[in-house]
Coordinates of C-alpha atoms and ligand atoms in Angstrom, one line a residue:
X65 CA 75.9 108.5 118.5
X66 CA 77.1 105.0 116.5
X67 CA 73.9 102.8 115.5
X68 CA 75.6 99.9 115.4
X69 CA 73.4 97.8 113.9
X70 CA 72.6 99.5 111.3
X71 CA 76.8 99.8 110.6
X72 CA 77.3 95.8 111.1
X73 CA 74.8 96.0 108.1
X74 CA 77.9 97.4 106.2
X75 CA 79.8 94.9 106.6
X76 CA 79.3 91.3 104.8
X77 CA 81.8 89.5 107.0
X78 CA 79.7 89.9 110.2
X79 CA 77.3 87.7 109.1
X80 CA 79.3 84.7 108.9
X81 CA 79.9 81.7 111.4
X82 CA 82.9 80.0 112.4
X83 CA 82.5 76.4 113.6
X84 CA 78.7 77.1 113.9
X85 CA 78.9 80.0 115.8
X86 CA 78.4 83.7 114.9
X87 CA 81.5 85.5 114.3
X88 CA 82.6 87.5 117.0
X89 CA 85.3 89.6 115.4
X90 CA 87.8 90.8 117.8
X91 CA 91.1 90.7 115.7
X92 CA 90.8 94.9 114.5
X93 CA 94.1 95.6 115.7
X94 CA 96.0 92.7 113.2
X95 CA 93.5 94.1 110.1
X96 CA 90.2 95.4 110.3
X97 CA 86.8 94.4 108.5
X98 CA 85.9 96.1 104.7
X99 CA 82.3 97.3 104.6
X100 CA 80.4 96.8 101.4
X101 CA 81.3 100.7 100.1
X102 CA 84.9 99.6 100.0
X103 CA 84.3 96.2 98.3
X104 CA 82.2 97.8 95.9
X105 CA 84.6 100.6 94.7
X106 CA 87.0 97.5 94.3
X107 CA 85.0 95.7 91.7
X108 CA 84.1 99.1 90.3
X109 CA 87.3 99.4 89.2
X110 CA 88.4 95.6 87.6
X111 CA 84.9 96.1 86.2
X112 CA 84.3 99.5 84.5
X113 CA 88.2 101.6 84.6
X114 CA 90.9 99.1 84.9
X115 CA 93.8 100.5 83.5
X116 CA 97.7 101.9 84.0
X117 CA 97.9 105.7 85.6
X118 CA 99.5 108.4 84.4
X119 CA 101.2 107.6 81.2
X120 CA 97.9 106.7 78.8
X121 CA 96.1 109.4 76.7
X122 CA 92.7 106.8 76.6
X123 CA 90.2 107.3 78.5
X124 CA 90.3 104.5 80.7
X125 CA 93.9 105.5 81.8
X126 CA 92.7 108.9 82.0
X127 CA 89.6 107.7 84.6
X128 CA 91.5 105.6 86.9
X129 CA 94.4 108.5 87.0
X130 CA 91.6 110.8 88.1
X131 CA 90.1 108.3 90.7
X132 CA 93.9 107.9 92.0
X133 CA 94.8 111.6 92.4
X134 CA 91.5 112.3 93.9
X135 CA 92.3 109.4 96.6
X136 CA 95.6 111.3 97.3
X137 CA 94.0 114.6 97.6
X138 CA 91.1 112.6 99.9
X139 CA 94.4 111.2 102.3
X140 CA 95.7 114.6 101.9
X141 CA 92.6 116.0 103.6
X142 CA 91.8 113.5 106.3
X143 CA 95.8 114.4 107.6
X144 CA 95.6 117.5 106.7
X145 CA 98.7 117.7 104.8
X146 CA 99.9 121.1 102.8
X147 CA 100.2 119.5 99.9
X148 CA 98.7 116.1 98.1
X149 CA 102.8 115.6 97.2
X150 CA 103.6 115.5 100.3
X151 CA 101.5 111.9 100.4
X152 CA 102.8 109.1 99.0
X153 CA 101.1 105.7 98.5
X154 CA 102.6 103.0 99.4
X155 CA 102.0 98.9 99.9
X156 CA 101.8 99.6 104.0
X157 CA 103.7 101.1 107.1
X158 CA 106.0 98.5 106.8
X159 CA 106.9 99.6 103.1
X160 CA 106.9 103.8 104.2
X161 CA 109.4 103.2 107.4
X162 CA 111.6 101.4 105.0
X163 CA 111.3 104.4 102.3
X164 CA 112.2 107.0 105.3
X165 CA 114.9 104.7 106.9
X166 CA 116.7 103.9 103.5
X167 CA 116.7 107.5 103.0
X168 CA 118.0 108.4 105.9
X169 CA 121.2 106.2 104.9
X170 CA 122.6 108.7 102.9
X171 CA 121.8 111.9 105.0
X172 CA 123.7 109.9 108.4
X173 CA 127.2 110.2 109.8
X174 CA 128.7 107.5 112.0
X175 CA 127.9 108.0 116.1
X176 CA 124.9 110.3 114.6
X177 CA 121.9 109.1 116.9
X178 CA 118.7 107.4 116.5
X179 CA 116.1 106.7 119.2
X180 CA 113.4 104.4 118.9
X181 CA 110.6 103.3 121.6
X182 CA 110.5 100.3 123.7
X183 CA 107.2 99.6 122.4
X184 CA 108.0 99.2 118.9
X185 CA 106.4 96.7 116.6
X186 CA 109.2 94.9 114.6
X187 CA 108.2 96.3 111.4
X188 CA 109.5 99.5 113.3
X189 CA 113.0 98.3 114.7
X190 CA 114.5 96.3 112.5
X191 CA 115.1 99.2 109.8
X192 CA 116.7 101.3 112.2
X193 CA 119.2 98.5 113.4
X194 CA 120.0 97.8 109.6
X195 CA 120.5 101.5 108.5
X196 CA 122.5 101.7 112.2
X197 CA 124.8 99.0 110.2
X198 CA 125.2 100.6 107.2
X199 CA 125.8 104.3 108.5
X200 CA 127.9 103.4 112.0
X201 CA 124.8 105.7 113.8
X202 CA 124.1 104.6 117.3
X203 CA 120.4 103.2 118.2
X204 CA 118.6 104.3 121.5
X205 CA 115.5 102.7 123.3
X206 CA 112.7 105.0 125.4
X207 CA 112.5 102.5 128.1
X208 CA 108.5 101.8 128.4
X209 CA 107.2 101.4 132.4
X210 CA 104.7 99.1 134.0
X211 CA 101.6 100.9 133.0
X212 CA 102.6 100.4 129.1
X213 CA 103.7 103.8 128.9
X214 CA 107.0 105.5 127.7
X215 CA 109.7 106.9 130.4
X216 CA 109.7 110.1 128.9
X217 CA 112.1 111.5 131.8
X218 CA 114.6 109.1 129.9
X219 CA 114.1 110.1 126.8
X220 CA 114.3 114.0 127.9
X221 CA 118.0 112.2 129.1
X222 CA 118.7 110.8 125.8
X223 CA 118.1 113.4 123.2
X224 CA 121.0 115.6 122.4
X225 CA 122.4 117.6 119.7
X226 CA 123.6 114.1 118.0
X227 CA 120.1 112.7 117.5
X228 CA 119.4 113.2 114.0
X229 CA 116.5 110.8 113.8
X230 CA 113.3 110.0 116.3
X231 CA 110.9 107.2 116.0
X232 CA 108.0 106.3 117.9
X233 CA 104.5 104.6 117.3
X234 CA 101.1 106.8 117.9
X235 CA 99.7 104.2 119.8
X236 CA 101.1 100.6 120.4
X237 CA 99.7 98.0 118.5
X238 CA 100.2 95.5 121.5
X239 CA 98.9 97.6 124.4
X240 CA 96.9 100.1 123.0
X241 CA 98.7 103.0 124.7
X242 CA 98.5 106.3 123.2
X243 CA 101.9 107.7 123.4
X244 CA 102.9 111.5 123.8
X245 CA 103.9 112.0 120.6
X246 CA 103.1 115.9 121.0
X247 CA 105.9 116.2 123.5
X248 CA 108.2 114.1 121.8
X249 CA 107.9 116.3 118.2
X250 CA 108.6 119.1 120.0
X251 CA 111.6 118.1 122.2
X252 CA 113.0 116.5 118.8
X253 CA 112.8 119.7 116.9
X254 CA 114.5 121.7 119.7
X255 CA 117.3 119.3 119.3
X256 CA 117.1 119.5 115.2
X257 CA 116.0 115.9 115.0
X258 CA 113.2 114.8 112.4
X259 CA 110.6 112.7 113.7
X260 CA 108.6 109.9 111.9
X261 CA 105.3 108.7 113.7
X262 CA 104.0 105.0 113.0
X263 CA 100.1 105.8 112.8
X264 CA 99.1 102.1 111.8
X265 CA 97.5 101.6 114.9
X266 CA 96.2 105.3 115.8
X267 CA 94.5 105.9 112.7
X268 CA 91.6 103.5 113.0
X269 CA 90.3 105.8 116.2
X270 CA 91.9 108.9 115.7
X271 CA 92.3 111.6 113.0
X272 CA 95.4 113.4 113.1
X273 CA 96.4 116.5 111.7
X274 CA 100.1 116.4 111.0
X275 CA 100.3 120.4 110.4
X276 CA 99.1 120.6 113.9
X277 CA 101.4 118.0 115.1
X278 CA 104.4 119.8 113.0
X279 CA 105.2 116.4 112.4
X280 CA 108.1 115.4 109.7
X281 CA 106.6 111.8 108.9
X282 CA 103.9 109.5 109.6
X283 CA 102.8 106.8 108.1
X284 CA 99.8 104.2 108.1
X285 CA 98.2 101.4 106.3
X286 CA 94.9 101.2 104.9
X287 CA 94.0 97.7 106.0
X288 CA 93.7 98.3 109.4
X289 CA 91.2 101.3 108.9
X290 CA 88.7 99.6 107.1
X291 CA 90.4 99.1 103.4
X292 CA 92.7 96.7 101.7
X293 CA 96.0 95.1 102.2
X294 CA 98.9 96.4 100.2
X295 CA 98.2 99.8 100.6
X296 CA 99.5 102.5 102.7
X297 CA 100.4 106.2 103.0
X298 CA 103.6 107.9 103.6
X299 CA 103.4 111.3 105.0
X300 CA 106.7 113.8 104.8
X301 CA 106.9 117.5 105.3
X302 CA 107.9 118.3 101.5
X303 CA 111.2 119.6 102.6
X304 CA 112.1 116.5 103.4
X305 CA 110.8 114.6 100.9
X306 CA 113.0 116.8 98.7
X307 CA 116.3 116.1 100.7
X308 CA 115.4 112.0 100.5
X309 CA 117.0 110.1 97.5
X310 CA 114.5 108.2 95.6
X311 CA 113.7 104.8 97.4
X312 CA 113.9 102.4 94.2
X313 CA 114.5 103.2 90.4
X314 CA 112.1 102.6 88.1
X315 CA 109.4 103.9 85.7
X316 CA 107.1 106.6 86.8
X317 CA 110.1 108.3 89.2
X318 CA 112.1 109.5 86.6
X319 CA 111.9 112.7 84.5
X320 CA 114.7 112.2 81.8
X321 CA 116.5 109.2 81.4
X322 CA 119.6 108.9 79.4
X323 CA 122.7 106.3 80.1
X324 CA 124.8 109.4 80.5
X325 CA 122.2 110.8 83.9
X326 CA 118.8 110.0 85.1
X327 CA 116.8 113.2 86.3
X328 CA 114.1 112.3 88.9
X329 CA 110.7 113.2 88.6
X330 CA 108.6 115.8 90.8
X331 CA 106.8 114.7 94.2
X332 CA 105.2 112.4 94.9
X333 CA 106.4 110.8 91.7
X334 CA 109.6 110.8 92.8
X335 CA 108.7 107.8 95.6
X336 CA 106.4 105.8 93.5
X337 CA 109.1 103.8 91.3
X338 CA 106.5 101.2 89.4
X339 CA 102.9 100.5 88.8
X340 CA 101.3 101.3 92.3
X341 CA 98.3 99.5 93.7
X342 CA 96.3 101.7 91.5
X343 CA 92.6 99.8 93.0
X344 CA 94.2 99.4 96.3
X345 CA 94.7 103.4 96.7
X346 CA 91.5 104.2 95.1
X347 CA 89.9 102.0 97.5
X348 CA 91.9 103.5 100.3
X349 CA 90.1 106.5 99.6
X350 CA 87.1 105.4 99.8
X351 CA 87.8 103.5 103.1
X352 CA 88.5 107.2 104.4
X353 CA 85.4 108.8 103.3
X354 CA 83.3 105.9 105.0
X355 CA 85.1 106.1 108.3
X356 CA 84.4 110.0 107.8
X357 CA 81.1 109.2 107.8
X358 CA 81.1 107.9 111.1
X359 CA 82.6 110.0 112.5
X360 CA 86.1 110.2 114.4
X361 CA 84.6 111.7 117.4
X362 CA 81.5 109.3 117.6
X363 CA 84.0 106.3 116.9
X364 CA 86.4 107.5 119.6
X365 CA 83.4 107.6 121.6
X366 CA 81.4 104.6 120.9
X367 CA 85.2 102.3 121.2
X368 CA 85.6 103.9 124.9
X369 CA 82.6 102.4 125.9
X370 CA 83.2 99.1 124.6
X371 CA 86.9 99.2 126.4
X372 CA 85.6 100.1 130.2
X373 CA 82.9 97.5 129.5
X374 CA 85.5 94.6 128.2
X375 CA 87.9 95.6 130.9
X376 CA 85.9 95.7 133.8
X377 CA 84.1 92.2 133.1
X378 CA 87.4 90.8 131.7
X379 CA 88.8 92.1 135.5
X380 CA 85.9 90.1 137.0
X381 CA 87.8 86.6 136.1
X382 CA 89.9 85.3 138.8
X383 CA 93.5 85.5 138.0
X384 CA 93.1 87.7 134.8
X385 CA 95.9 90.2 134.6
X386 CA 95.7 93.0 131.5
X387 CA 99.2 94.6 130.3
X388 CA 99.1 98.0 129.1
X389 CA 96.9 100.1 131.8
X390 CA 97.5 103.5 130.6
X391 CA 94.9 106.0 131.5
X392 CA 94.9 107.0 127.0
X393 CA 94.8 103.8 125.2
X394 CA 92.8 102.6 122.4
X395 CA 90.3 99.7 122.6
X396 CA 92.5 97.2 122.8
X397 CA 92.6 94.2 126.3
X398 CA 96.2 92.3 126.5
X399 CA 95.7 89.8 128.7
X400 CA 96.9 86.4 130.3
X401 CA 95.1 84.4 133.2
X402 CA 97.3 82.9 135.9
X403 CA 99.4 80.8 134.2
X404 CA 97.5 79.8 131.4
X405 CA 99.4 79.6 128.0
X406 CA 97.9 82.3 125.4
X407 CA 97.5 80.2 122.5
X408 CA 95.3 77.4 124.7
X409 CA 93.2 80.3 125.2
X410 CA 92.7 82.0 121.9
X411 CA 92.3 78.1 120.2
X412 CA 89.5 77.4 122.6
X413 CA 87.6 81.0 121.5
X414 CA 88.6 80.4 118.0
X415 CA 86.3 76.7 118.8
X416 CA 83.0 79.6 119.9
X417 CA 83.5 81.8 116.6
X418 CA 85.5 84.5 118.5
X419 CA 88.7 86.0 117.0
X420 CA 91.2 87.6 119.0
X421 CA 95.0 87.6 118.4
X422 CA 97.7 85.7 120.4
X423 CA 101.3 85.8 121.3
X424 CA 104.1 88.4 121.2
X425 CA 102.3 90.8 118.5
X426 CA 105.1 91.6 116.6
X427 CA 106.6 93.4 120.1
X428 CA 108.6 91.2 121.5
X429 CA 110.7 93.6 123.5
X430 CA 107.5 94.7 125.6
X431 CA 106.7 90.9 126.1
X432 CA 110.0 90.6 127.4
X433 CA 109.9 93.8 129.9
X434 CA 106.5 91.7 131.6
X435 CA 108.9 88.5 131.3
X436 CA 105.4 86.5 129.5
X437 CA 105.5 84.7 126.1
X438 CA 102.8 86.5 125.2
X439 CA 99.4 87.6 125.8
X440 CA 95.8 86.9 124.4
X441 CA 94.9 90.4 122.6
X442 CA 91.2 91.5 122.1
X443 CA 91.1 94.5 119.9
X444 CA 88.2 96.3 119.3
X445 CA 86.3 98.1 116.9
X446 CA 83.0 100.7 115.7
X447 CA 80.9 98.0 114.6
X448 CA 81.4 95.5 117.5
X449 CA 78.8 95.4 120.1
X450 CA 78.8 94.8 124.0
X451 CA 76.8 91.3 123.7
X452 CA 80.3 90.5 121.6
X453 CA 82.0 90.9 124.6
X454 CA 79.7 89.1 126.7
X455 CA 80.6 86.0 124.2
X456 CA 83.9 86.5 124.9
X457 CA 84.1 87.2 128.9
X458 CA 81.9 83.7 128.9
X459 CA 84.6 82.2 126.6
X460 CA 87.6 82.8 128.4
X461 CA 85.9 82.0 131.7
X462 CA 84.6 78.5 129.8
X463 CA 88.7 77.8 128.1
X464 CA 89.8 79.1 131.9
X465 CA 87.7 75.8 133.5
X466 CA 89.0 73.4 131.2
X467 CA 92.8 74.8 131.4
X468 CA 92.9 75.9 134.6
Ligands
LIG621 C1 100.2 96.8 111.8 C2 101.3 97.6 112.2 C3 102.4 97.8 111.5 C4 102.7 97.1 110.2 O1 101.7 97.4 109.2 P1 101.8 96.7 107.8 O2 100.5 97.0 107.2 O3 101.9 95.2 108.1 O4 102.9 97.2 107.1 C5 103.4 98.7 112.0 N1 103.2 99.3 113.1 C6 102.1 99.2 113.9 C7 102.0 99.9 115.2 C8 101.1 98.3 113.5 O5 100.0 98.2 114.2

């Protein structure tokens, strides 16, 4: 069982006001909030350890190299990953799915095939339409249906020998859908096609074991499961990891280098061109030990709750219409009432202290497939609280009266 209050105790940030009123944080699914533990390792480090990794023989290079590699192996476990190579750190999701899709450049044919979601956030389409450029491979769309799902009948139509590549989110940062990403990995691999999972928006709720999975890449950020920006994970099955070319060139990746030949360096070394967010990864860490701490189960749990609450007094508003009503999402309410224009909405609750996102949330295709400019996205998290939501349902219903 969560005891919330004693977790909002965690976190600084809840005790703040906007315009006078107390913060109601409903924003988890753009970046979520850092409790104390993760604030603390942060000035831990600029304060006692500060130093480069890996190449140092002091003792201060030696420490933070320790803390590093013990964050890896920590990521390592949470994902359950074979191997702490197989993880590399990166600055964000956006940053791995450009790693994997640059990679991919070299191993593609022309009229290869690619399929992608309809429920992609940008970060996750606009790679695969720029290495479709470069290679002459072909990009396909899952369509999504009214519920915020995927057609998965279509995509049982599009995969053929000629897909080489899959790529699909866990769960859609607009909608909160959970996606089938269990019967996707395993059609793919029938077909021989890798497939690379975006978990930036599963892995705040749910803790997924990619051996089980048998997946070939996923890939998160740290921000939006309690730790900082600029730091994310790449996972890859080491075998493809090996058949990748290095992403950029630089120090740390290389083994030899003469002006004659360069020989790369050993996984994950071999992906981590440059000084990496040495504090930021250390911190990511520790991000995953406090969410442990929780609880996955208990989160999952605790967030269900606060969605059937949210939904059903949300659905108690005249006119109020949610997107994305998929019997497995994640606590996340996209919403618009009547004809009411998003961003009137979410600038009136900003006025009571409550933070929610608005607009097309980096997915415009599904914004498109409703024919709406956008919605007004409430996103929730472990350490929010159903009074929150009261605030909110008597927000909307107070911006609805003097917009309506
Ligand atoms: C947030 C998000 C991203 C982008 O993450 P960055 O940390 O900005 O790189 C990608 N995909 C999904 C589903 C997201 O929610």
């Amino acid at each position: 069982m969560i005891n919330v209050d004693k977790i909002r105790e965690d976190f600084p940030i809840l005790k703040r006001t906007v315009h006078e009123k107390p913060l109601v944080y409903f924003d988890n699914a753009a970046t979520s909030q850092t409790p104390q533990i993760v604030i603390d390792t942060i000035v831990d480090y600029y304060s006692n350890y500060n130093a480069n990794i890996h190449r140092g023989v002091h003792t201060l290079s030696q420490e933070a190299t320790d803390k590093y590699e013990e964050a890896r192996i920590k990521i390592q476990q949470h994902f359950n990953a074979k191997k702490a190579y197989e993880i590399i750190l990166t600055s964000g999701t956006t940053h791995s799915i450009n790693m994997v899709a640059s990679g991919f450049a070299s191993l593609l044919q022309k009229d290869d095939e690619i399929i992608v979601s309809a429920l992609e956030h940008h970060s996750n389409i606009v790679p695969w339409q720029m290495l479709c450029e470069k290679t002459g491979a072909i990009l396909k769309v899952i369509p999504m249906n009214d519920e915020g799902g995927l057609q998965m009948d279509i995509f049982h139509q599009l995969i053929s020998k000629k897909t080489k590549l899959v790529f699909c989110n866990h769960v859609s940062n607009a909608l909160g859908t959970v996606n089938l990403i269990e019967e996707i990995i395993d059609t793919a691999h029938k077909f021989g096609a890798a497939v690379l999972i975006d978990g930036a928006q599963a892995t705040p709720h749910i803790k997924p074991d990619v051996q089980a999975l048998d997946v070939d890449f996923y890939v998160a950020s740290a921000h939006k499961l309690c730790g900082p920006t600029g730091v994310g994970m790449l996972y890859g099955k080491e075998e493809w990891l090996q058949k990748l070319p290095p992403y950029q060139g630089g120090g740390e990746m290389i083994e030899t280098v003469t002006f004659k030949k360069t020989t790369y360096a050993g996984l994950p070394h071999k992906f981590e061109a440059g000084t990496p967010n040495i504090c930021g990864g250390i911190a990511f860490g520790a991000a995953i030990d406090y969410m442990n701490s929780i609880g996955f189960n208990e989160i999952a749990a605790y967030e269900h709750e606060l969605l059937e609450y949210a939904t059903s007094e949300l659905l108690k508003i005249e006119g109020l219409k949610i997107y994305g009503t998929s019997a497995k999402k994640t606590a996340v309410v996209s919403f618009n009432v009547a004809n009411i224009h998003p961003y009137d909405i979410g600038s009136i609750l900003d006025k009571l202290g409550i933070a929610v996102r608005t607009g097309h949330h980096c997915a415009q295709p599904i914004m498109d497939y409703y024919q709406i400019p956008g919605t007004v996205r409430a996103s929730f998290s472990f350490y929010n609280t159903k009074a929150e939501i009261d605030v909110l349902v008597k927000g909307v219903r107070r911006a609805v009266m003097m917009l309506g």
